[in-house]
Structure formats: C-alpha cells, structure tokens
Tab-separated table of C-alpha atoms in Angstrom:
chain	number	residue	atom	x	y	z
A	473	UNK	CA	90.914	-85.596	134.942
A	474	UNK	CA	93.148	-87.939	133.010
A	475	UNK	CA	90.772	-90.792	133.774
A	476	UNK	CA	87.849	-88.850	132.413
A	477	UNK	CA	89.686	-88.052	129.206
A	478	UNK	CA	90.799	-91.683	128.792
A	479	UNK	CA	87.310	-92.924	129.392
A	480	UNK	CA	85.911	-90.529	126.820
A	481	UNK	CA	88.547	-91.673	124.333
A	482	UNK	CA	87.644	-95.321	124.860
A	483	UNK	CA	83.955	-94.532	124.428
A	484	UNK	CA	84.687	-92.582	121.254
A	485	UNK	CA	86.744	-95.432	119.758
A	486	UNK	CA	84.055	-97.933	120.591
A	487	UNK	CA	81.359	-95.787	118.998
A	488	UNK	CA	83.524	-95.193	115.913
A	489	UNK	CA	84.197	-98.900	115.452
A	490	UNK	CA	80.499	-99.701	115.598
A	491	UNK	CA	79.698	-97.070	112.939
A	492	UNK	CA	82.294	-98.433	110.544
A	493	UNK	CA	80.947	-101.984	110.794
A	494	UNK	CA	77.466	-100.734	109.973
A	495	UNK	CA	78.723	-98.853	106.916
A	496	UNK	CA	80.656	-101.892	105.740
A	497	UNK	CA	77.625	-104.070	106.208
A	498	UNK	CA	75.498	-101.565	104.317
A	499	UNK	CA	78.040	-101.349	101.527
A	500	UNK	CA	78.286	-105.138	101.304
A	501	UNK	CA	74.498	-105.362	101.085
A	502	UNK	CA	74.442	-102.687	98.410
A	503	UNK	CA	77.268	-104.438	96.560
A	504	UNK	CA	75.322	-107.704	96.624
A	505	UNK	CA	72.232	-105.991	95.210
A	506	UNK	CA	74.354	-104.464	92.461
A	507	UNK	CA	75.917	-107.842	91.716
A	508	UNK	CA	72.503	-109.494	91.589
A	509	UNK	CA	71.236	-106.722	89.343
A	510	UNK	CA	74.309	-107.083	87.120
A	511	UNK	CA	73.830	-110.834	86.872
A	512	UNK	CA	70.156	-110.407	86.055
A	513	UNK	CA	70.977	-107.769	83.469
A	514	UNK	CA	73.659	-109.974	81.934
A	515	UNK	CA	71.180	-112.813	81.603
A	516	UNK	CA	68.633	-110.533	79.951
A	517	UNK	CA	71.316	-109.120	77.649
A	518	UNK	CA	72.322	-112.601	76.542
A	519	UNK	CA	68.684	-113.479	75.914
A	520	UNK	CA	68.261	-110.311	73.883
A	521	UNK	CA	71.358	-111.104	71.864
A	522	UNK	CA	70.054	-114.604	71.161
A	523	UNK	CA	66.687	-113.254	70.139
A	524	UNK	CA	68.396	-110.677	67.954
A	525	UNK	CA	70.409	-113.393	66.210
A	526	UNK	CA	67.263	-115.506	65.743
A	527	UNK	CA	65.339	-112.534	64.359
A	528	UNK	CA	68.245	-111.702	62.049
A	529	UNK	CA	68.170	-115.253	60.706
A	530	UNK	CA	64.417	-115.062	60.244
A	531	UNK	CA	64.776	-111.761	58.410
A	532	UNK	CA	67.405	-113.334	56.156
A	533	UNK	CA	65.146	-116.320	55.466
A	534	UNK	CA	62.214	-114.031	54.738
A	535	UNK	CA	64.326	-112.003	52.329
A	536	UNK	CA	65.425	-115.207	50.589
A	537	UNK	CA	61.846	-116.512	50.437
A	538	UNK	CA	60.661	-113.200	49.066
A	539	UNK	CA	63.361	-113.281	46.423
A	540	UNK	CA	62.462	-116.883	45.534
A	541	UNK	CA	58.793	-115.985	45.300
A	542	UNK	CA	59.571	-113.081	43.003
A	543	UNK	CA	61.686	-115.376	40.814
A	544	UNK	CA	58.995	-118.055	40.860
A	545	UNK	CA	56.393	-115.518	39.885
A	546	UNK	CA	58.601	-114.526	36.974
A	547	UNK	CA	59.097	-118.161	36.017
A	548	UNK	CA	55.380	-118.814	36.414
A	549	UNK	CA	54.635	-115.905	34.121
A	550	UNK	CA	57.133	-117.275	31.617
A	551	UNK	CA	55.689	-120.765	31.898
A	552	UNK	CA	52.163	-119.438	31.547
A	553	UNK	CA	53.189	-117.512	28.440
A	554	UNK	CA	54.929	-120.558	26.981
A	555	UNK	CA	51.957	-122.719	27.899
A	556	UNK	CA	49.617	-120.365	26.080
A	557	UNK	CA	51.925	-120.357	23.065
A	558	UNK	CA	52.152	-124.163	23.079
A	559	UNK	CA	48.377	-124.451	23.410
A	560	UNK	CA	47.932	-122.091	20.482
A	561	UNK	CA	50.410	-124.103	18.411
A	562	UNK	CA	48.610	-127.330	19.347
A	563	UNK	CA	45.285	-125.867	18.276
A	564	UNK	CA	46.793	-124.709	14.988
A	565	UNK	CA	48.277	-128.170	14.468
A	566	UNK	CA	44.893	-129.786	15.141
A	567	UNK	CA	43.254	-127.430	12.662
A	568	UNK	CA	45.868	-128.327	10.038
A	569	UNK	CA	45.386	-132.040	10.681
A	570	UNK	CA	41.606	-131.697	10.449
A	571	UNK	CA	42.025	-129.816	7.178
A	572	UNK	CA	44.383	-132.486	5.811
A	573	UNK	CA	41.975	-135.248	6.835
A	574	UNK	CA	39.112	-133.411	5.181
A	575	UNK	CA	41.143	-132.936	1.986
A	576	UNK	CA	42.220	-136.573	2.033
A	577	UNK	CA	38.612	-137.670	2.417
A	578	UNK	CA	37.664	-135.468	-0.527
A	579	UNK	CA	40.458	-136.996	-2.592
A	580	UNK	CA	39.383	-140.519	-1.628
A	581	UNK	CA	35.798	-139.658	-2.512
A	582	UNK	CA	37.023	-138.424	-5.875
A	583	UNK	CA	39.016	-141.635	-6.350
A	584	UNK	CA	35.925	-143.692	-5.496
A	585	UNK	CA	33.953	-141.697	-8.061
A	586	UNK	CA	36.619	-142.382	-10.693
A	587	UNK	CA	36.581	-146.086	-9.777
A	588	UNK	CA	32.797	-146.263	-10.066
A	589	UNK	CA	32.914	-144.538	-13.431
A	590	UNK	CA	35.568	-147.005	-14.565
A	591	UNK	CA	33.410	-149.966	-13.545
A	592	UNK	CA	30.483	-148.532	-15.482
A	593	UNK	CA	32.701	-147.975	-18.549
A	594	UNK	CA	34.085	-151.495	-18.411
A	595	UNK	CA	30.681	-153.103	-18.033
A	596	UNK	CA	29.359	-151.032	-20.898
A	597	UNK	CA	32.364	-151.785	-23.098
A	598	UNK	CA	32.482	-155.511	-22.440
A	599	UNK	CA	28.721	-155.760	-22.873
A	600	UNK	CA	28.669	-159.448	-22.085
A	601	UNK	CA	26.325	-161.043	-19.597
A	602	UNK	CA	28.421	-164.061	-18.729
A	603	UNK	CA	28.821	-165.647	-15.267
A	604	UNK	CA	32.424	-166.456	-16.235
A	605	UNK	CA	33.220	-162.720	-16.523
A	606	UNK	CA	32.827	-160.603	-13.409
A	607	UNK	CA	33.562	-156.904	-12.981
A	608	UNK	CA	33.537	-155.452	-9.484
A	609	UNK	CA	35.423	-153.270	-7.039
A	610	UNK	CA	37.646	-154.790	-4.372
A	611	UNK	CA	39.910	-152.823	-2.023
A	612	UNK	CA	39.478	-149.647	-4.030
A	613	UNK	CA	40.451	-151.070	-7.441
A	614	UNK	CA	38.470	-152.425	-10.382
A	615	UNK	CA	38.826	-156.178	-10.961
A	616	UNK	CA	37.828	-158.039	-14.089
A	617	UNK	CA	37.819	-161.755	-13.327
A	618	UNK	CA	37.742	-164.104	-16.343
A	619	UNK	CA	37.397	-167.847	-15.955
A	620	UNK	CA	40.303	-169.685	-17.531
A	621	UNK	CA	37.993	-171.805	-19.708
A	622	UNK	CA	37.329	-168.634	-21.725
A	623	UNK	CA	41.051	-167.925	-22.122
A	624	UNK	CA	43.034	-171.155	-22.176
A	625	UNK	CA	42.741	-174.859	-22.779
A	626	UNK	CA	43.566	-177.129	-19.855
A	627	UNK	CA	47.282	-177.003	-19.014
A	628	UNK	CA	47.941	-174.513	-21.843
A	629	UNK	CA	48.978	-170.862	-21.907
A	630	UNK	CA	47.873	-170.151	-25.495
A	631	UNK	CA	45.097	-167.544	-25.738
A	632	UNK	CA	41.877	-168.653	-27.462
A	633	UNK	CA	40.208	-166.585	-30.178
A	634	UNK	CA	37.212	-165.995	-27.903
A	635	UNK	CA	39.574	-164.600	-25.278
A	636	UNK	CA	41.163	-162.194	-27.757
A	637	UNK	CA	37.732	-160.706	-28.464
A	638	UNK	CA	37.047	-160.191	-24.737
A	639	UNK	CA	40.527	-158.758	-24.125
A	640	UNK	CA	40.013	-156.344	-27.018
A	641	UNK	CA	37.014	-154.785	-25.231
A	642	UNK	CA	38.975	-154.551	-21.997
A	643	UNK	CA	41.905	-152.960	-23.863
A	644	UNK	CA	39.632	-150.224	-25.243
A	645	UNK	CA	38.786	-149.062	-21.713
A	646	UNK	CA	42.397	-149.351	-20.526
A	647	UNK	CA	43.607	-147.304	-23.489
A	648	UNK	CA	41.169	-144.569	-22.479
A	649	UNK	CA	42.861	-144.405	-19.052
A	650	UNK	CA	46.560	-143.772	-19.776
A	651	UNK	CA	47.173	-142.735	-16.152
A	652	UNK	CA	46.059	-146.105	-14.818
A	653	UNK	CA	48.022	-149.334	-14.410
A	654	UNK	CA	46.677	-152.738	-15.272
A	655	UNK	CA	47.844	-155.899	-13.495
A	656	UNK	CA	47.182	-159.238	-15.157
A	657	UNK	CA	47.060	-161.798	-12.356
A	658	UNK	CA	46.742	-165.499	-13.198
A	659	UNK	CA	45.644	-168.245	-10.753
A	660	UNK	CA	45.564	-172.047	-11.009
A	661	UNK	CA	44.066	-174.866	-8.985
A	662	UNK	CA	46.227	-177.217	-6.911
A	663	UNK	CA	46.402	-180.074	-9.427
A	664	UNK	CA	50.142	-180.532	-10.147
A	665	UNK	CA	51.318	-179.506	-13.598
A	666	UNK	CA	52.640	-182.577	-15.467
A	667	UNK	CA	53.109	-181.436	-19.045
A	668	UNK	CA	56.889	-181.369	-18.693
A	669	UNK	CA	57.395	-178.115	-20.594
A	670	UNK	CA	56.876	-175.960	-17.499
A	671	UNK	CA	58.052	-176.559	-13.944
A	672	UNK	CA	54.855	-176.211	-11.921
A	673	UNK	CA	51.539	-174.351	-11.530
A	674	UNK	CA	53.361	-171.194	-10.562
A	675	UNK	CA	55.293	-171.304	-13.803
A	676	UNK	CA	52.030	-171.973	-15.686
A	677	UNK	CA	50.251	-169.018	-14.068
A	678	UNK	CA	53.158	-166.700	-14.893
A	679	UNK	CA	53.153	-167.820	-18.542
A	680	UNK	CA	49.384	-167.293	-18.764
A	681	UNK	CA	49.717	-163.777	-17.317
A	682	UNK	CA	52.435	-162.836	-19.810
A	683	UNK	CA	50.373	-164.348	-22.638
A	684	UNK	CA	47.464	-162.027	-21.772
A	685	UNK	CA	49.854	-159.068	-21.546
A	686	UNK	CA	51.239	-159.831	-25.018
A	687	UNK	CA	47.740	-159.911	-26.528
A	688	UNK	CA	46.916	-156.562	-24.904
A	689	UNK	CA	50.140	-154.936	-26.121
A	690	UNK	CA	50.711	-156.588	-29.504
A	691	UNK	CA	47.146	-157.000	-30.715
A	692	UNK	CA	45.318	-154.171	-28.950
A	693	UNK	CA	48.150	-151.618	-28.583
A	694	UNK	CA	47.933	-151.130	-24.828
A	695	UNK	CA	50.942	-149.192	-23.547
A	696	UNK	CA	53.353	-151.760	-22.013
A	697	UNK	CA	54.223	-149.239	-19.304
A	698	UNK	CA	50.696	-149.657	-17.959
A	699	UNK	CA	50.852	-153.431	-17.666
A	700	UNK	CA	52.085	-155.787	-14.953
A	701	UNK	CA	52.161	-159.590	-15.314
A	702	UNK	CA	51.813	-161.624	-12.133
A	703	UNK	CA	51.623	-165.390	-11.617
A	704	UNK	CA	49.907	-166.426	-8.367
A	705	UNK	CA	49.909	-170.174	-8.941
A	706	UNK	CA	47.651	-172.168	-6.612
A	707	UNK	CA	48.324	-170.082	-3.501
A	708	UNK	CA	45.332	-167.697	-3.476
A	709	UNK	CA	42.288	-169.914	-4.072
A	710	UNK	CA	38.772	-168.530	-3.871
A	711	UNK	CA	37.469	-171.800	-2.413
A	712	UNK	CA	38.929	-175.109	-1.322
A	713	UNK	CA	40.235	-177.283	-4.157
A	714	UNK	CA	38.118	-180.245	-3.058
A	715	UNK	CA	35.660	-180.552	-5.979
A	716	UNK	CA	35.758	-180.229	-9.755
A	717	UNK	CA	33.574	-177.110	-9.582
A	718	UNK	CA	35.760	-175.453	-6.937
A	719	UNK	CA	38.941	-176.149	-8.879
A	720	UNK	CA	37.322	-174.595	-11.943
A	721	UNK	CA	36.431	-171.488	-9.928
A	722	UNK	CA	40.016	-171.176	-8.713
A	723	UNK	CA	41.416	-171.310	-12.246
A	724	UNK	CA	40.989	-167.706	-13.275
A	725	UNK	CA	42.726	-164.630	-14.618
A	726	UNK	CA	42.110	-161.269	-12.987
A	727	UNK	CA	42.760	-157.995	-14.746
A	728	UNK	CA	43.113	-155.337	-12.061
A	729	UNK	CA	42.723	-151.756	-13.254
A	730	UNK	CA	44.081	-149.245	-10.749
A	731	UNK	CA	45.501	-145.744	-10.555
A	732	UNK	CA	49.268	-145.569	-10.432
A	733	UNK	CA	50.460	-144.973	-6.887
A	734	UNK	CA	52.186	-141.724	-7.841
A	735	UNK	CA	49.091	-140.627	-9.767
A	736	UNK	CA	46.958	-141.343	-6.717
A	737	UNK	CA	49.176	-139.255	-4.451
A	738	UNK	CA	49.228	-136.526	-7.076
A	739	UNK	CA	45.447	-136.641	-7.092
A	740	UNK	CA	45.418	-136.140	-3.314
A	741	UNK	CA	47.985	-133.331	-3.500
A	742	UNK	CA	46.027	-131.550	-6.238
A	743	UNK	CA	42.830	-131.788	-4.213
A	744	UNK	CA	44.577	-130.460	-1.106
A	745	UNK	CA	45.976	-127.508	-3.035
A	746	UNK	CA	42.522	-126.718	-4.349
A	747	UNK	CA	41.066	-126.763	-0.848
A	748	UNK	CA	43.818	-124.496	0.523
A	749	UNK	CA	43.525	-122.063	-2.351
A	750	UNK	CA	47.223	-122.292	-3.243
C-alpha cells in the first residue's frame, strides 16, 4: 500500500513539473510578443513625434509666410498708391513744362516780331541804299554795320560829318526804343597801329567806339544808359586780312540794337502770365 501511494506521489510530482514548464514557456513566449509589440509601438511613437515636430515647424513657417504675404500685400498696395501718385505728379510736371515751353515759344515769337519791326524801322529811317551800310538780324538782334571809311579817316578816331548824319538817323530809331540797349562795336584790320598816340589796334577800336557813343549822346541825345562801347580790335575779322579789299571789309563799326536782358525776361514772364490767366 505504501508503495502504491509513493508511486502515485512520484507520478503526481512529475506531472506537476511538466505543467509548470509549459506555463513558463507560454508566459515567456507571451512576454516576448509583448516586448516585440512594445518595441514596435515605441518606434512608431518616435516616428509620430518626429512627424509632429516637422508638421509643427511647417505650420510655423506657413504662419510666418502668411504674415509676410499679408505685409507684402499691404506694402504693395502702398507702393501702388505711391506709384500712382508719383505718376500723376510726373504727368502734371510734364503738362507744366509743355505749357512753359509753349509760353516761351510765344514770347520768342513776339521778340522776333519786335526785331523784324525794328529792322523795318531802321531801314526806313536810314533811307540810304549804300553797300557800306548794312542792316540785318544776327543771333536775334538787329545789327547796323557801317564801313569805317564812312566814319573815320585812316588811323583816326574822329567822326566825319557824313558819319554824324548817318548816326543821327540811327539815333532817331534808338530814341524811339527806350527799353532797348545799343552796343557800338568797333573792328580794325590786322595792320599794326603806328601813329604813336594810341597803343595798338585794340586801343584804336575802343576809341572809335567811344567816339560814336559820344556823337549819339551829345549830338543826338541818346540816353547814355542805353549805350555800350566795345573795342574788338583785329580779333573778329569777317574775312582773312590778306588783300586790300578784305582789310577794308574788316574795318567796320557795328551798332547792335537789342532788348535789355532783364526786359527780355520780363517780356517772357508777361507772356507766360497772360497765357496762364494770372
């Protein structure tokens, strides 16, 4: 009986030991699956966290870009507005410049008309058909060119009686134009002056110019404020001083009748005010 009981006990222990090993093995297998699942889940979690961080950065960049775009749109609107204003100002400026140019052209046309009328008056007043007296317009002014043989003897600066008669007719026209200046410009040839009284041709031309001015003021009562005396000497010849005829042509006195510079600008200003209605 004892042997039977002992045998049964041994069998029971053996069976119990086998069952425990199976449970342990099953638990170990289950634990491994859980560990693998945990590792896999951890990897996925880390990936999700990385993606979340990346998406957060992208969202931040998008917000910044959106803000920049909104600001740029505002700046663009401002720039567009300023551009329109600048364009409008430029157009207004162009209109003003066009108007000024038009008014200036009108004033110049008026000046040309006055100059033409002055030429006609001078030609009518002088009334002499003489090749040694020429009246024309050069560079916008009226020029009366008188050969020196009608005014002076060779090497002299004393006015002849014939010259005083011619200058009297010129003075009549000048006196009728109190707002105009009159430059007396004397020229010589290049033959050196050897009289001894004067220094050179430049000195001679200056003395001849002042002699004409004195006749105009003292004899014909031209306002001295209107007159300018200028000696050019031999330095502005009409032709080369290589023949007797050419030297004679270069010896001349020019009387240049011209508006005063301030009168001319006043003429322009007056015309511009008329055009603008002010």
